[in-house]
Structure formats: structure tokens, C-alpha cells
Amino acid sequence: MTSTKTTAPTKAQPASKGAKDAIALLKADHEAVSQLFAEYEKTHSVPNKKALVAEICTALSVHAQVEEEIFYPAVKAALKDKLLVPEATVEHAGVKDLIAQLEGVEPDGEMYDAKVKVLSEYVKHHVKEEQTEMFPQAKASSLDMVELGARLAARKTDLLAQAA
Ligand SMILES: [Fe+2]
Ligand SMILES: [Fe+2]
């Protein structure tokens, strides 16, 4: 019994390892940042706080950029959206403003903690809107989420390499 049962070569390209569709990828980013904020809440060490904030700022900046360059324009076009994407873009501007106030700054006590707290609440609100409004509508549209996911992943890799 030779096991030469030819597994018919499929034309479809095998999904590369860990390939995620666009929504799975963006949700995984949201989850990762939420974990980092939770870690921040628990630590009292200044070096830890600084390292966590650096990680949060990089992750959020890269995430916002790939959404704005790739995901939002695709969603806007597919849904003929005039509401969700503009609102999300304005929220990103608020997030970026807080990131700018935190990046490269020494954790100096209550004001620093307050900024991180407000950033985390801001992000939580924004993520909720994406996940409960934008993503379900995008999923129900004609968008190819696998193709979009591949583009998001590739751009993320580029941007993270630049940030390193
Ligand atoms: Fe966003
Ligand atoms: Fe997002």
C-alpha cells in the first residue's frame, strides 16, 4: 500500500502561516494593546511603565496607520461610507495627540498616569465602535478580507521594522 495518493496540487495558494483576514488581524492588534494597558495598570515600576508606554505607542501608531492607509479607504469605498470612517479618523487624531504627549517623556507621576489612562479609555471607545459597527458592516460587504489582511500584515511588517 504505497502512500502515493497524490494530494492533488491545489491551485489556491496555501495561506501563509499565521495569515489572518483583515478583521482577525485588527482585532488581534486591539487585544494586544488592551493587554499592554492592563499590564500598565498593574505596574508601579517606572522603567516598566516607560517600556510599556513605548510598546503601546508603537503598536497604536502602526495600527492606526495601516487602518488609515489600507483598511479605512477600502471600507469607505465598499460601504460608500460617509460616517464611520470619518469619525474613526477623527478619533485616531485624538489618539495620536495623546501619543505625542507620552512619547519620549519620563513617567513623572500622576499626570503621566492620567494621560495613559485617558489614552486607554479613548482606545477602548474607538475599538468598541470599530468592532461593533465598522467591522460587521465591512464583513457583510463584498470586500475580500483575506486579501486586505495580507496587505495589512505586509505593511505592518514594514512599519514595525522602521520603528525598531
Ligand atoms: Fe482605528
Ligand atoms: Fe483598530
Coordinates of C-alpha atoms and ligand atoms in Angstrom, one line a residue:
M1 CA 0.0 0.0 0.0
T2 CA 2.1 2.8 -1.2
S3 CA 1.0 6.1 0.0
T4 CA 1.4 7.8 -3.3
K5 CA -2.0 9.1 -3.1
T6 CA -1.3 12.3 -4.8
T7 CA -2.6 15.1 -2.9
A8 CA -3.9 17.0 -5.9
P9 CA -1.9 20.1 -6.2
T10 CA -4.4 22.8 -5.5
K11 CA -4.3 26.0 -7.5
A12 CA -5.1 28.1 -4.5
Q13 CA -2.0 29.3 -2.8
P14 CA -1.6 27.9 0.7
A15 CA -2.3 30.5 3.2
S16 CA 1.0 31.5 4.7
K17 CA 1.5 30.6 8.3
G18 CA -0.5 32.7 10.7
A19 CA -2.2 34.6 7.9
K20 CA -5.2 36.3 9.2
D21 CA -8.1 38.0 7.5
A22 CA -8.2 41.8 7.9
I23 CA -10.7 41.7 10.8
A24 CA -8.9 39.0 12.7
L25 CA -5.7 40.9 12.3
L26 CA -7.1 44.2 13.5
K27 CA -8.9 42.5 16.4
A28 CA -5.7 40.8 17.5
D29 CA -4.0 44.2 17.5
H30 CA -6.8 45.6 19.7
E31 CA -6.4 42.7 22.1
A32 CA -2.7 43.0 22.3
V33 CA -2.9 46.7 23.1
S34 CA -5.6 46.1 25.7
Q35 CA -3.3 43.6 27.4
L36 CA -0.5 46.2 27.5
F37 CA -2.8 48.8 29.1
A38 CA -3.8 46.1 31.7
E39 CA -0.1 45.5 32.4
Y40 CA 0.4 49.2 32.8
E41 CA -2.4 49.4 35.4
K42 CA -0.6 46.7 37.5
T43 CA 2.9 48.0 37.5
H44 CA 4.4 50.6 39.8
S45 CA 7.9 50.4 38.3
V46 CA 8.9 53.5 36.3
P47 CA 11.1 51.6 33.9
N48 CA 8.3 49.1 33.3
K49 CA 5.8 51.9 32.7
K50 CA 8.2 53.6 30.2
A51 CA 8.7 50.3 28.3
L52 CA 5.0 49.6 28.2
V53 CA 4.1 53.0 27.0
A54 CA 6.8 52.8 24.3
E55 CA 5.3 49.5 23.2
I56 CA 1.7 50.8 23.3
C57 CA 2.6 53.9 21.3
T58 CA 4.4 52.0 18.6
A59 CA 1.6 49.4 18.4
L60 CA -1.1 52.0 18.2
S61 CA 0.7 54.2 15.7
V62 CA 1.4 51.3 13.4
H63 CA -2.2 50.0 13.8
A64 CA -3.7 53.4 13.1
Q65 CA -1.5 53.9 10.1
V66 CA -2.4 50.6 8.4
E67 CA -6.0 51.2 9.1
E68 CA -5.8 54.7 7.6
E69 CA -3.8 53.6 4.6
I70 CA -5.4 50.3 3.7
F71 CA -8.5 49.3 5.7
Y72 CA -10.4 52.6 6.0
P73 CA -10.2 53.5 2.4
A74 CA -11.4 50.0 1.4
V75 CA -14.3 50.2 3.8
K76 CA -15.2 53.7 2.8
A77 CA -15.4 52.7 -0.8
A78 CA -17.2 49.3 -0.3
L79 CA -19.8 50.8 2.1
K80 CA -20.0 54.2 0.4
D81 CA -19.4 55.3 4.0
K82 CA -19.6 58.9 5.0
L83 CA -19.9 58.4 8.7
L84 CA -17.9 55.6 10.3
V85 CA -14.6 56.1 8.6
P86 CA -14.6 59.9 9.1
E87 CA -15.5 59.5 12.7
A88 CA -12.8 56.8 13.2
T89 CA -10.2 59.1 11.5
V90 CA -11.0 61.9 13.9
E91 CA -10.7 59.5 16.8
H92 CA -7.3 58.4 15.5
A93 CA -6.2 62.1 15.6
G94 CA -7.1 62.3 19.3
V95 CA -5.2 59.1 19.9
K96 CA -2.1 60.4 18.1
D97 CA -2.3 63.6 20.0
L98 CA -2.1 61.7 23.3
I99 CA 0.7 59.5 22.0
A100 CA 2.7 62.7 21.1
Q101 CA 2.2 63.8 24.7
L102 CA 3.6 60.5 26.0
E103 CA 6.4 59.5 23.6
G104 CA 9.9 60.1 24.9
V105 CA 8.5 61.6 28.2
E106 CA 9.7 60.3 31.5
P107 CA 6.9 58.9 33.7
D108 CA 6.7 61.7 36.3
G109 CA 3.8 60.7 38.3
E110 CA 0.1 61.4 38.2
M111 CA -0.1 63.4 35.0
Y112 CA 1.7 60.7 33.1
D113 CA -0.6 58.1 34.6
A114 CA -3.6 60.2 33.7
K115 CA -2.5 60.5 30.1
V116 CA -2.1 56.8 29.8
K117 CA -5.5 56.3 31.5
V118 CA -7.2 58.7 29.1
L119 CA -5.4 57.1 26.1
S120 CA -6.6 53.7 27.2
E121 CA -10.2 54.9 27.6
Y122 CA -10.1 56.6 24.3
V123 CA -8.8 53.5 22.6
K124 CA -11.4 51.3 24.3
H125 CA -14.2 53.6 23.0
H126 CA -12.7 53.6 19.5
V127 CA -12.1 49.8 19.4
K128 CA -15.7 49.3 20.5
E129 CA -17.0 51.3 17.7
E130 CA -14.8 49.5 15.1
Q131 CA -15.7 46.1 16.4
T132 CA -19.5 46.7 16.8
E133 CA -20.2 48.9 13.9
M134 CA -17.5 49.1 11.2
F135 CA -16.2 45.6 11.2
P136 CA -19.6 43.8 11.0
Q137 CA -20.6 46.1 8.1
A138 CA -17.2 45.5 6.4
K139 CA -17.6 41.8 6.8
A140 CA -21.0 41.8 5.2
S141 CA -19.7 43.8 2.2
S142 CA -18.1 42.5 -0.9
L143 CA -14.6 43.2 0.5
D144 CA -12.0 40.4 0.2
M145 CA -10.9 40.2 3.8
V146 CA -8.1 37.7 3.1
E147 CA -6.5 39.9 0.5
L148 CA -6.9 43.0 2.7
G149 CA -5.5 41.1 5.7
A150 CA -2.4 40.2 3.6
R151 CA -1.9 43.8 2.7
L152 CA -2.3 45.0 6.3
A153 CA 0.1 42.3 7.5
A154 CA 2.8 43.3 4.9
R155 CA 2.5 47.0 5.7
K156 CA 2.6 46.3 9.4
T157 CA 5.8 44.4 9.0
D158 CA 7.4 47.3 7.1
L159 CA 6.3 49.9 9.6
L160 CA 7.4 47.8 12.6
A161 CA 10.8 47.3 11.0
Q162 CA 11.1 51.1 10.6
A163 CA 10.1 51.7 14.2
A164 CA 12.6 49.2 15.5
Ligands
FE1 FE -8.9 52.6 14.4
FE2 FE -8.5 49.4 15.1

